[in-house]
Amino acid sequence: MHTNSILTLDFGSQYTQLIARRVRELGVYCEILPFNTSIDEILRRRPAGLILSGGPSSVYADAAPKLPAGLLEQTNCPILGICYGLQALMHELGGKVFRAANREFGLARLKVENTNSLLFDGIPPESTVWMSHGDHVESLPGGFIATATTKQSLSAVEALSKRIFGVQFHPEVAHSEYGKQIFANFVQKICRAKDDWTPQNIINEQIESIREQAPTGNIVTGLSGGVDSTIAATLVGRAVGARQTCLFVNNGLLREGEFEETLIAYQELSLNVRGIDASDAFLNNLVNISDPEAKRKSIGRTFIEVFDHEAMSIGDVHYLVQGTLYPDVIESISVNGPSATIKSHHNVGGLPEGMKLKVIEPLRELFKDEVREIGRQLGVPESIINRHPFPGPGLAIRIIGEVTRARLKILRAANKIVEDEVRHANLNQHVWQAFAVLLPIQTVGVMGDARTYEQVIAVRAVTSLDGMTADWARLPQELLEAVASRIISEVRGINRVVYDITSKPPGTIEWE
Ligand code: XMP
């Protein structure tokens, strides 16, 4: 348990995770807990400061989330309320919140009225902030003063003696010009929180914690070639060495050279890794299957069979490593329950039945960018750290219709051209994913003097922040032209290339 750090109570804002990230960027640990966490749980953490997030409610709504009972009386650390968090504080303390008919949404000019406010230390008298609220504070409880305003509302308040602060805008959002400075003022100057959240400390703490969790017995870890499983395994490897066995399964649906190259990268990281080529089992089980969900189920089943069989053969295995990240943890403890946006099919793999393994999750306190930073410190190559997401069912869901070895060969060759050309154009970091899809139709073409009747490749490239929504990437025409002409001249069986210009929603990133 982290003490003397910052605790954020989540009132349901879409920006809550950003609050934690802003605080952690300052080198201070920030944990997110639901707004209805008991006061005992809060006190146990001995927080250096509390942040109350925004949220969609009005304090006057029937089921409006309230501050935990006893919060203001029993905690003696500074508190910062943001948006709904501010309104909930004012409401509880006897101020008046105005129930607005219209929302104030977007950029606003903030005027600092009280230049002595520590929260606004170093911030110019006028700056731009991001607003997203309906209700706003109309009158203040005793002991509070207004420290900043916008044209439309009272935008910041404080009661220095009570060490309670509040802002109506969202300093956690990048559009708020001096948002980072506001967090630095609160966390460092007002709370004086412990600043030990550094990659090296996180690595040391995790290594120690893994050793405590698994003092004896063997550990099994499934590797996918992706960032999370690689870094989780590397941490466990540093903690327990060869007591960890990593299993990297070739399902026959990986990209050109991927199995061999990734296996070498794992060996260079000194991981105790077994490469298991189970291509035949996966591909045989996929014969005659065209339906996307049936493909996923078949691949999932085969994976569990192969993984369980190998894990059983290690002997004395008590633990399984999973690369769960902090956003999944927050999602699972959220008062609103797990969000419908999480897809169960993305959680490939499973606990070997009957082995009763305990789960070790070395990344469960970390955001993705923190995981990458730790990976760099651990010497994980950039090729893995910056790898685009690649679906567990692999190329099977990029071959529309039945998956055959012949079709896989065509898709691999075309996909390599797409990836190589995007990389050569230095656009790899700009796109979220770029890949080829093989379509189950033939079209007429002409090559030399001969008529051709061959298959079509669709090229898909998207930009995205999290894969939940995506836009089709406006790739340069010269790049698209190079991709198309190389695919048609180099990949036997393809005579036409099309570019997918569908966003998500309404489309999905993958075609199946
Ligand atoms: P969609 O196609 O749902 O994809 O827009 C969103 C992100 O998830 C990846 N994806 C998968 N990952 N197993 C996975 O491990 C799957 O079955 C799967 N389907 C989609 C996709 O590549 C994109 O990054």
Coordinates of C-alpha atoms and ligand atoms in Angstrom, one line a residue:
M1 CA 0.0 0.0 0.0
H2 CA 1.3 3.5 -0.9
T3 CA 1.1 6.0 1.9
N4 CA 1.8 9.8 1.8
S5 CA 0.7 9.9 -1.9
I6 CA -2.4 11.3 -3.6
L7 CA -5.8 9.7 -3.6
T8 CA -8.4 10.5 -6.2
L9 CA -12.0 9.7 -5.5
D10 CA -13.8 9.0 -8.8
F11 CA -17.3 10.6 -9.2
G12 CA -17.6 9.2 -12.7
S13 CA -15.7 11.7 -14.9
Q14 CA -14.4 10.6 -18.2
Y15 CA -11.2 12.5 -17.3
T16 CA -10.5 10.7 -13.9
Q17 CA -7.6 8.7 -15.3
L18 CA -6.0 11.8 -16.7
I19 CA -5.9 13.3 -13.1
A20 CA -3.9 10.3 -12.0
R21 CA -1.6 10.5 -14.9
R22 CA -0.9 14.2 -14.4
V23 CA -0.1 13.6 -10.7
R24 CA 2.2 10.6 -11.5
E25 CA 4.0 12.7 -14.1
L26 CA 5.2 14.7 -11.1
G27 CA 6.8 11.6 -9.7
V28 CA 4.0 11.2 -7.1
Y29 CA 1.9 8.0 -6.9
C30 CA -1.8 8.6 -7.4
E31 CA -4.5 5.9 -6.7
I32 CA -8.1 6.1 -8.0
L33 CA -10.8 4.8 -5.8
P34 CA -14.6 5.0 -6.2
F35 CA -16.3 8.0 -4.5
N36 CA -18.1 5.7 -2.0
T37 CA -14.9 4.3 -0.6
S38 CA -15.2 4.0 3.2
I39 CA -13.5 6.6 5.3
D40 CA -11.5 3.7 7.0
E41 CA -10.1 2.7 3.6
I42 CA -9.1 6.2 2.9
L43 CA -7.5 6.8 6.3
R44 CA -5.5 3.5 6.0
R45 CA -3.7 5.0 3.0
R46 CA -2.7 8.1 5.0
P47 CA -3.0 10.3 1.9
A48 CA -0.9 13.4 1.5
G49 CA -3.8 14.9 -0.5
L50 CA -7.2 14.1 -1.9
I51 CA -8.6 15.0 -5.3
L52 CA -12.3 14.7 -5.9
S53 CA -12.9 14.2 -9.6
G54 CA -15.6 15.6 -11.9
G55 CA -18.7 13.6 -12.7
P56 CA -21.9 13.7 -14.8
S57 CA -24.3 14.3 -11.9
S58 CA -26.0 17.3 -10.5
V59 CA -25.7 17.6 -6.7
Y60 CA -29.5 18.0 -6.6
A61 CA -30.2 14.7 -8.5
D62 CA -31.8 11.9 -6.4
A63 CA -28.9 9.5 -6.6
A64 CA -26.2 12.2 -6.6
P65 CA -22.9 10.7 -5.4
K66 CA -22.0 12.2 -2.0
L67 CA -18.6 12.6 -0.3
P68 CA -17.7 9.6 1.9
A69 CA -19.3 10.1 5.3
G70 CA -16.8 11.7 7.7
L71 CA -14.4 12.7 5.0
L72 CA -14.2 16.4 5.9
E73 CA -14.1 15.7 9.6
Q74 CA -11.7 12.8 9.8
T75 CA -9.0 13.6 7.1
N76 CA -6.6 16.4 7.7
C77 CA -4.9 16.5 4.3
P78 CA -5.5 19.1 1.6
I79 CA -8.4 18.5 -0.7
L80 CA -8.9 19.6 -4.3
G81 CA -12.3 19.4 -5.9
I82 CA -12.6 19.4 -9.7
C83 CA -15.9 20.3 -11.4
Y84 CA -18.5 18.0 -9.7
G85 CA -15.9 17.4 -6.9
L86 CA -16.0 21.2 -6.2
Q87 CA -19.8 21.3 -6.4
A88 CA -20.1 18.4 -4.0
L89 CA -17.8 20.1 -1.5
M90 CA -19.7 23.4 -1.7
H91 CA -23.0 21.7 -1.4
E92 CA -21.9 19.7 1.7
L93 CA -20.4 22.7 3.4
G94 CA -23.5 24.9 2.9
G95 CA -22.7 26.9 -0.2
K96 CA -25.1 27.2 -3.1
V97 CA -24.8 25.4 -6.4
F98 CA -26.8 26.9 -9.3
R99 CA -28.7 24.4 -11.3
A100 CA -28.0 25.6 -14.9
A101 CA -30.2 24.9 -17.9
N102 CA -27.2 25.0 -20.3
R103 CA -23.8 23.4 -20.2
E104 CA -20.6 25.5 -20.5
F105 CA -18.4 23.4 -22.7
G106 CA -15.1 24.1 -24.4
L107 CA -12.4 26.7 -23.9
A108 CA -12.7 29.6 -21.6
R109 CA -10.5 32.5 -20.4
L110 CA -9.6 32.2 -16.7
K111 CA -8.9 35.3 -14.7
V112 CA -7.0 34.8 -11.5
E113 CA -8.5 37.1 -8.9
N114 CA -6.3 36.3 -6.0
T115 CA -2.7 36.4 -6.8
N116 CA -1.7 35.1 -3.4
S117 CA -3.4 31.8 -4.0
L118 CA -0.8 29.0 -3.8
L119 CA -2.9 26.9 -6.3
F120 CA -2.2 29.6 -8.9
D121 CA 1.4 30.3 -8.0
G122 CA 3.4 31.0 -11.2
I123 CA 0.3 31.2 -13.4
P124 CA -0.4 34.4 -15.4
P125 CA -3.4 36.5 -14.5
E126 CA -5.2 35.3 -17.7
S127 CA -5.0 31.9 -19.3
T128 CA -7.1 29.3 -21.2
V129 CA -8.9 26.5 -19.5
W130 CA -11.2 23.6 -20.5
M131 CA -14.7 23.7 -19.2
S132 CA -17.3 21.0 -19.2
H133 CA -20.1 21.5 -16.7
G134 CA -23.8 22.3 -16.3
D135 CA -24.3 23.4 -12.7
H136 CA -21.9 25.9 -11.1
V137 CA -21.2 27.4 -7.7
E138 CA -23.3 30.5 -6.9
S139 CA -22.4 31.3 -3.3
L140 CA -19.6 30.2 -1.1
P141 CA -19.7 28.6 2.4
G142 CA -18.2 30.6 5.3
G143 CA -14.4 30.8 5.2
F144 CA -14.1 30.4 1.4
I145 CA -13.0 33.0 -1.1
A146 CA -13.2 33.1 -4.9
T147 CA -9.7 32.9 -6.4
A148 CA -10.5 32.8 -10.1
T149 CA -13.4 33.5 -12.5
T150 CA -14.4 33.1 -16.1
K151 CA -17.0 35.3 -17.8
Q152 CA -19.7 32.7 -17.1
S153 CA -18.9 31.4 -13.7
L154 CA -16.9 31.4 -10.5
S155 CA -14.1 29.2 -11.4
A156 CA -11.9 28.6 -8.4
V157 CA -12.4 28.8 -4.7
E158 CA -10.4 28.1 -1.6
A159 CA -10.4 28.1 2.2
L160 CA -6.7 28.2 3.1
S161 CA -7.2 27.5 6.8
K162 CA -9.2 24.4 6.0
R163 CA -6.8 23.5 3.2
I164 CA -9.7 23.0 0.8
F165 CA -9.5 24.0 -2.8
G166 CA -11.8 23.7 -5.8
V167 CA -11.8 24.5 -9.5
Q168 CA -14.7 24.4 -11.9
F169 CA -12.6 23.8 -15.0
H170 CA -10.5 20.7 -15.8
P171 CA -6.8 21.2 -15.2
E172 CA -6.1 17.5 -16.1
V173 CA -7.1 18.1 -19.7
A174 CA -4.3 19.2 -22.1
H175 CA -6.3 22.2 -23.3
S176 CA -6.0 23.8 -19.9
E177 CA -2.9 25.8 -20.5
Y178 CA -1.4 25.8 -17.0
G179 CA -3.1 22.6 -15.8
K180 CA 0.2 20.9 -15.1
Q181 CA 1.3 23.8 -13.0
I182 CA -1.9 23.7 -11.0
F183 CA -1.3 20.0 -10.2
A184 CA 2.3 20.7 -9.4
N185 CA 1.2 23.5 -7.0
F186 CA -1.3 21.3 -5.3
V187 CA 0.7 18.1 -5.1
Q188 CA 4.2 19.6 -4.3
K189 CA 3.6 22.9 -2.6
I190 CA 0.3 22.3 -0.9
C191 CA 0.3 18.6 -0.1
R192 CA 4.1 18.0 -0.1
A193 CA 3.4 14.5 -1.2
K194 CA 6.2 11.8 -1.4
D195 CA 7.8 12.0 -4.8
D196 CA 9.2 8.5 -5.2
W197 CA 7.2 7.4 -8.2
T198 CA 10.1 6.9 -10.6
P199 CA 10.7 4.0 -13.1
Q200 CA 13.7 2.7 -11.1
N201 CA 11.7 2.7 -7.9
I202 CA 8.7 1.0 -9.5
I203 CA 11.0 -1.7 -10.9
N204 CA 12.7 -2.3 -7.5
E205 CA 9.3 -2.3 -5.7
Q206 CA 7.8 -4.8 -8.2
I207 CA 10.8 -7.1 -8.0
E208 CA 10.5 -7.2 -4.2
S209 CA 6.8 -7.7 -4.4
I210 CA 7.0 -10.5 -6.9
R211 CA 9.5 -12.3 -4.6
E212 CA 7.2 -11.9 -1.7
Q213 CA 4.2 -13.1 -3.7
A214 CA 6.0 -16.2 -5.0
P215 CA 8.7 -17.2 -2.5
T216 CA 8.9 -20.8 -3.8
G217 CA 7.6 -22.9 -6.7
N218 CA 7.5 -22.2 -10.4
I219 CA 5.8 -19.5 -12.4
V220 CA 4.4 -19.7 -15.9
T221 CA 3.9 -16.8 -18.2
G222 CA 2.3 -16.6 -21.6
L223 CA 4.0 -14.3 -24.0
S224 CA 2.3 -12.7 -27.0
G225 CA 5.0 -10.6 -28.5
G226 CA 3.2 -7.5 -27.2
V227 CA 4.4 -4.8 -24.9
D228 CA 2.5 -5.8 -21.7
S229 CA 3.3 -9.5 -21.6
T230 CA 7.0 -8.9 -22.5
I231 CA 7.5 -6.3 -19.8
A232 CA 5.6 -8.3 -17.1
A233 CA 7.7 -11.3 -17.9
T234 CA 11.0 -9.3 -17.9
L235 CA 10.1 -8.0 -14.4
V236 CA 9.3 -11.5 -13.1
G237 CA 12.5 -12.7 -14.7
R238 CA 14.5 -10.1 -12.8
A239 CA 12.8 -11.2 -9.6
V240 CA 13.0 -15.0 -9.8
G241 CA 15.1 -15.9 -12.8
A242 CA 14.6 -19.4 -14.2
R243 CA 11.8 -20.2 -11.7
Q244 CA 9.7 -18.4 -14.4
T245 CA 9.0 -20.3 -17.7
C246 CA 7.7 -18.2 -20.5
L247 CA 5.6 -19.9 -23.2
F248 CA 5.5 -18.3 -26.6
V249 CA 3.1 -20.1 -28.9
N250 CA 3.2 -19.9 -32.7
N251 CA -0.4 -20.2 -33.7
G252 CA 0.5 -20.2 -37.4
L253 CA -1.3 -16.9 -37.7
L254 CA 1.6 -14.6 -37.0
R255 CA 3.2 -12.2 -39.5
E256 CA 6.2 -12.9 -41.7
G257 CA 9.2 -13.8 -39.5
E258 CA 7.4 -12.7 -36.3
F259 CA 7.7 -16.0 -34.4
E260 CA 11.5 -16.3 -35.0
E261 CA 12.4 -12.7 -34.5
T262 CA 10.3 -12.3 -31.3
L263 CA 11.8 -15.5 -29.9
I264 CA 15.3 -14.1 -30.4
A265 CA 14.3 -10.8 -28.7
Y266 CA 13.1 -12.8 -25.7
Q267 CA 16.3 -14.8 -25.5
E268 CA 18.3 -11.6 -25.6
L269 CA 16.3 -10.3 -22.7
S270 CA 17.5 -13.5 -20.9
L271 CA 14.0 -14.8 -20.5
N272 CA 13.6 -18.5 -19.8
V273 CA 11.4 -19.0 -22.9
R274 CA 10.0 -22.0 -24.7
G275 CA 8.9 -21.4 -28.3
I276 CA 6.1 -23.8 -29.1
D277 CA 5.2 -24.2 -32.8
A278 CA 1.6 -25.3 -32.7
S279 CA 0.7 -24.0 -36.2
D280 CA -0.6 -27.3 -37.4
A281 CA -3.0 -27.7 -34.5
F282 CA -4.4 -24.2 -35.0
L283 CA -4.7 -24.4 -38.7
N284 CA -6.2 -27.9 -38.7
N285 CA -8.8 -26.8 -36.3
L286 CA -9.7 -23.8 -38.5
V287 CA -10.5 -25.9 -41.6
N288 CA -14.0 -25.1 -43.0
I289 CA -14.5 -22.2 -40.6
S290 CA -15.5 -18.8 -42.1
D291 CA -17.5 -17.1 -39.4
P292 CA -15.4 -14.6 -37.5
E293 CA -16.6 -15.5 -34.0
A294 CA -16.2 -19.2 -34.8
K295 CA -12.6 -18.5 -35.8
R296 CA -12.0 -16.7 -32.5
K297 CA -13.5 -19.5 -30.5
S298 CA -11.5 -22.2 -32.3
I299 CA -8.3 -20.2 -31.8
G300 CA -9.1 -19.5 -28.2
R301 CA -9.8 -23.2 -27.5
T302 CA -6.7 -24.4 -29.3
F303 CA -4.6 -21.9 -27.4
I304 CA -5.8 -23.1 -24.0
E305 CA -5.2 -26.7 -25.0
V306 CA -1.6 -26.0 -26.1
F307 CA -0.9 -23.7 -23.2
D308 CA -2.3 -26.0 -20.6
H309 CA -0.4 -29.0 -22.0
E310 CA 2.9 -27.1 -21.9
A311 CA 2.3 -25.5 -18.5
M312 CA 1.5 -29.0 -17.0
S313 CA 4.9 -30.3 -18.3
I314 CA 6.9 -27.6 -16.3
G315 CA 6.1 -29.2 -12.9
D316 CA 5.7 -27.5 -9.5
V317 CA 3.9 -24.5 -11.1
H318 CA 2.0 -22.4 -8.6
Y319 CA 1.7 -19.0 -10.3
L320 CA 0.6 -17.5 -13.6
V321 CA 1.7 -14.0 -14.7
Q322 CA -0.8 -11.7 -16.4
G323 CA -0.1 -8.3 -17.9
T324 CA -3.2 -6.5 -16.5
L325 CA -2.8 -2.7 -16.5
Y326 CA -4.2 -0.1 -14.2
P327 CA -7.1 1.0 -16.5
D328 CA -8.5 -2.6 -16.3
V329 CA -8.2 -2.5 -12.5
I330 CA -10.0 0.8 -12.2
E331 CA -12.7 -0.5 -14.6
S332 CA -13.2 -3.5 -12.5
I333 CA -13.6 -1.6 -9.2
S334 CA -15.6 1.2 -10.7
V335 CA -18.9 1.9 -9.0
N336 CA -20.6 1.7 -12.4
G337 CA -19.3 -1.8 -12.8
P338 CA -17.1 -3.0 -15.7
S339 CA -17.7 -0.8 -18.7
A340 CA -19.5 -2.4 -21.7
T341 CA -16.6 -1.2 -23.9
I342 CA -14.2 -3.9 -22.7
K343 CA -14.4 -6.8 -25.1
S344 CA -14.2 -10.3 -23.6
H345 CA -12.6 -11.7 -26.7
H346 CA -9.6 -9.5 -26.2
N347 CA -8.6 -11.5 -23.2
V348 CA -7.0 -14.4 -25.0
G349 CA -5.6 -17.2 -22.9
G350 CA -6.9 -18.8 -19.7
L351 CA -6.0 -20.3 -16.4
P352 CA -4.9 -23.9 -16.8
E353 CA -7.8 -25.9 -15.4
G354 CA -7.1 -27.9 -12.3
M355 CA -3.7 -26.3 -11.7
K356 CA -5.1 -23.8 -9.2
L357 CA -2.6 -21.1 -10.1
K358 CA -2.3 -17.8 -8.2
V359 CA -2.2 -14.8 -10.5
I360 CA 0.7 -12.4 -10.4
E361 CA 0.1 -9.0 -12.0
P362 CA 3.3 -6.9 -11.9
L363 CA 1.7 -4.1 -14.1
R364 CA -1.6 -3.7 -12.3
E365 CA -0.7 -0.2 -10.9
L366 CA 0.6 1.1 -14.1
F367 CA -0.6 3.1 -17.1
K368 CA 0.6 2.1 -20.6
D369 CA 3.0 4.9 -20.9
E370 CA 4.5 4.0 -17.5
V371 CA 4.9 0.4 -18.7
R372 CA 6.7 1.6 -21.8
E373 CA 9.1 3.7 -19.7
I374 CA 9.8 0.8 -17.4
G375 CA 10.4 -1.4 -20.4
R376 CA 13.0 1.0 -21.7
Q377 CA 14.8 0.9 -18.3
L378 CA 14.7 -2.9 -18.4
G379 CA 16.4 -2.9 -21.9
V380 CA 13.3 -4.1 -23.8
P381 CA 14.0 -3.2 -27.5
E382 CA 12.1 -0.3 -29.1
S383 CA 10.7 -2.7 -31.7
I384 CA 8.6 -4.3 -28.9
I385 CA 7.9 -1.2 -26.9
N386 CA 6.5 0.7 -29.9
R387 CA 4.8 -2.3 -31.5
H388 CA 1.4 -1.7 -32.9
P389 CA -1.4 -3.7 -31.3
F390 CA -1.8 -7.1 -33.0
P391 CA -4.9 -9.2 -32.3
G392 CA -4.7 -12.5 -30.5
P393 CA -6.4 -14.4 -33.4
G394 CA -3.8 -12.8 -35.7
L395 CA -4.1 -13.0 -39.5
A396 CA -7.1 -15.3 -39.2
I397 CA -9.4 -12.3 -38.7
R398 CA -7.7 -10.5 -41.7
I399 CA -8.5 -13.3 -44.1
I400 CA -12.2 -12.9 -44.9
G401 CA -13.6 -16.4 -45.3
E402 CA -11.7 -19.7 -44.7
V403 CA -8.1 -19.5 -43.5
T404 CA -5.8 -21.7 -45.6
R405 CA -2.0 -21.9 -45.8
A406 CA -2.1 -20.5 -49.3
R407 CA -4.1 -17.5 -48.3
L408 CA -1.8 -16.9 -45.3
K409 CA 1.2 -16.9 -47.6
I410 CA -0.4 -14.2 -49.8
L411 CA -1.5 -12.1 -46.8
R412 CA 1.9 -12.3 -45.1
A413 CA 3.7 -11.0 -48.2
A414 CA 1.2 -8.1 -48.7
N415 CA 1.2 -7.2 -45.0
K416 CA 4.9 -7.0 -44.9
I417 CA 4.9 -4.5 -47.7
V418 CA 2.3 -2.3 -46.0
E419 CA 4.3 -2.3 -42.7
D420 CA 7.7 -1.8 -44.4
E421 CA 6.4 1.1 -46.5
V422 CA 4.7 2.9 -43.5
R423 CA 7.9 2.5 -41.5
H424 CA 10.1 3.8 -44.4
A425 CA 7.8 6.9 -44.6
N426 CA 8.4 7.4 -40.9
L427 CA 4.7 7.2 -40.2
N428 CA 4.8 4.2 -37.9
Q429 CA 4.4 6.3 -34.7
H430 CA 1.7 8.4 -36.4
V431 CA -0.7 5.5 -37.0
W432 CA -2.2 3.2 -34.5
Q433 CA -2.2 0.2 -36.8
A434 CA -1.5 -0.4 -40.5
F435 CA -2.1 -3.7 -42.2
A436 CA -3.4 -5.7 -45.1
V437 CA -6.7 -7.7 -45.3
L438 CA -7.3 -10.4 -47.9
L439 CA -10.7 -10.4 -49.5
P440 CA -12.4 -13.5 -50.7
I441 CA -13.3 -12.2 -54.2
Q442 CA -11.6 -12.1 -57.5
T443 CA -11.6 -9.2 -60.0
V444 CA -10.5 -8.8 -63.5
G445 CA -7.3 -7.0 -64.4
V446 CA -4.7 -6.7 -67.2
M447 CA -1.0 -7.4 -66.8
G448 CA 1.3 -7.2 -69.8
D449 CA -1.1 -8.3 -72.6
A450 CA -2.9 -10.9 -70.5
R451 CA -6.2 -10.7 -68.7
T452 CA -5.9 -11.6 -65.0
Y453 CA -8.6 -12.7 -62.6
E454 CA -7.1 -12.6 -59.1
Q455 CA -7.7 -11.6 -55.5
V456 CA -8.0 -8.2 -53.8
I457 CA -6.0 -6.8 -50.9
A458 CA -7.6 -4.1 -48.7
V459 CA -5.1 -1.8 -46.9
R460 CA -6.3 -0.5 -43.5
A461 CA -4.5 2.2 -41.6
V462 CA -6.0 4.1 -38.7
T463 CA -5.1 6.7 -36.2
S464 CA -6.5 6.3 -32.6
L465 CA -5.7 7.1 -29.0
D466 CA -7.0 3.9 -27.4
G467 CA -8.5 1.7 -30.1
M468 CA -12.0 2.4 -28.9
T469 CA -12.6 5.0 -31.6
A470 CA -10.4 5.4 -34.7
D471 CA -10.1 7.5 -37.8
W472 CA -8.8 6.3 -41.2
A473 CA -5.3 7.5 -41.6
R474 CA -4.8 10.2 -44.3
L475 CA -1.7 8.4 -45.7
P476 CA 0.2 10.3 -48.4
Q477 CA -0.8 9.4 -51.9
E478 CA 2.7 8.5 -52.9
L479 CA 2.9 6.0 -50.0
L480 CA -0.4 4.4 -51.0
E481 CA 0.8 4.2 -54.6
A482 CA 4.0 2.6 -53.6
V483 CA 2.2 0.0 -51.4
A484 CA -0.3 -0.8 -54.2
S485 CA 2.2 -1.2 -57.0
R486 CA 4.6 -3.2 -54.8
I487 CA 1.8 -5.6 -53.7
I488 CA 0.6 -6.1 -57.3
S489 CA 4.0 -6.7 -58.7
E490 CA 5.5 -8.7 -55.8
V491 CA 2.6 -10.8 -54.4
R492 CA 1.4 -13.6 -56.7
G493 CA -2.3 -13.9 -56.7
I494 CA -3.2 -10.2 -56.2
N495 CA -4.2 -7.8 -59.0
R496 CA -6.0 -5.1 -57.1
V497 CA -5.5 -3.0 -54.0
V498 CA -8.1 -0.9 -52.3
Y499 CA -7.8 1.5 -49.3
D500 CA -10.3 1.4 -46.5
I501 CA -11.7 4.9 -45.6
T502 CA -14.1 3.8 -42.8
S503 CA -13.8 5.3 -39.3
K504 CA -14.7 3.6 -36.1
P505 CA -17.6 3.9 -35.4
P506 CA -19.4 2.9 -37.5
G507 CA -16.7 0.4 -38.7
T508 CA -14.3 -1.6 -36.5
I509 CA -10.5 -1.5 -36.9
E510 CA -10.3 -5.2 -37.9
W511 CA -12.5 -6.4 -40.7
E512 CA -13.8 -9.4 -38.7
Ligands
XMP1 P1 -11.8 -3.5 -33.3 O1 -11.7 -4.4 -34.6 O2 -12.8 -4.2 -32.3 O3 -10.4 -3.6 -32.7 O4 -12.1 -2.1 -33.7 C1 -10.0 -2.7 -31.6 C2 -8.6 -3.2 -31.2 O5 -8.6 -4.5 -30.7 C3 -7.8 -5.4 -31.5 N1 -8.6 -6.6 -31.6 C4 -8.3 -7.8 -31.0 N2 -7.4 -8.1 -30.1 N3 -8.2 -10.3 -29.9 C5 -7.3 -9.3 -29.6 O6 -6.4 -9.6 -28.8 C6 -9.2 -10.0 -30.8 O7 -10.0 -10.9 -31.0 C7 -9.3 -8.7 -31.3 N4 -10.2 -8.1 -32.2 C8 -9.7 -6.8 -32.4 C9 -7.6 -4.7 -32.8 O8 -6.5 -5.1 -33.5 C10 -7.6 -3.2 -32.4 O9 -6.3 -2.9 -32.0

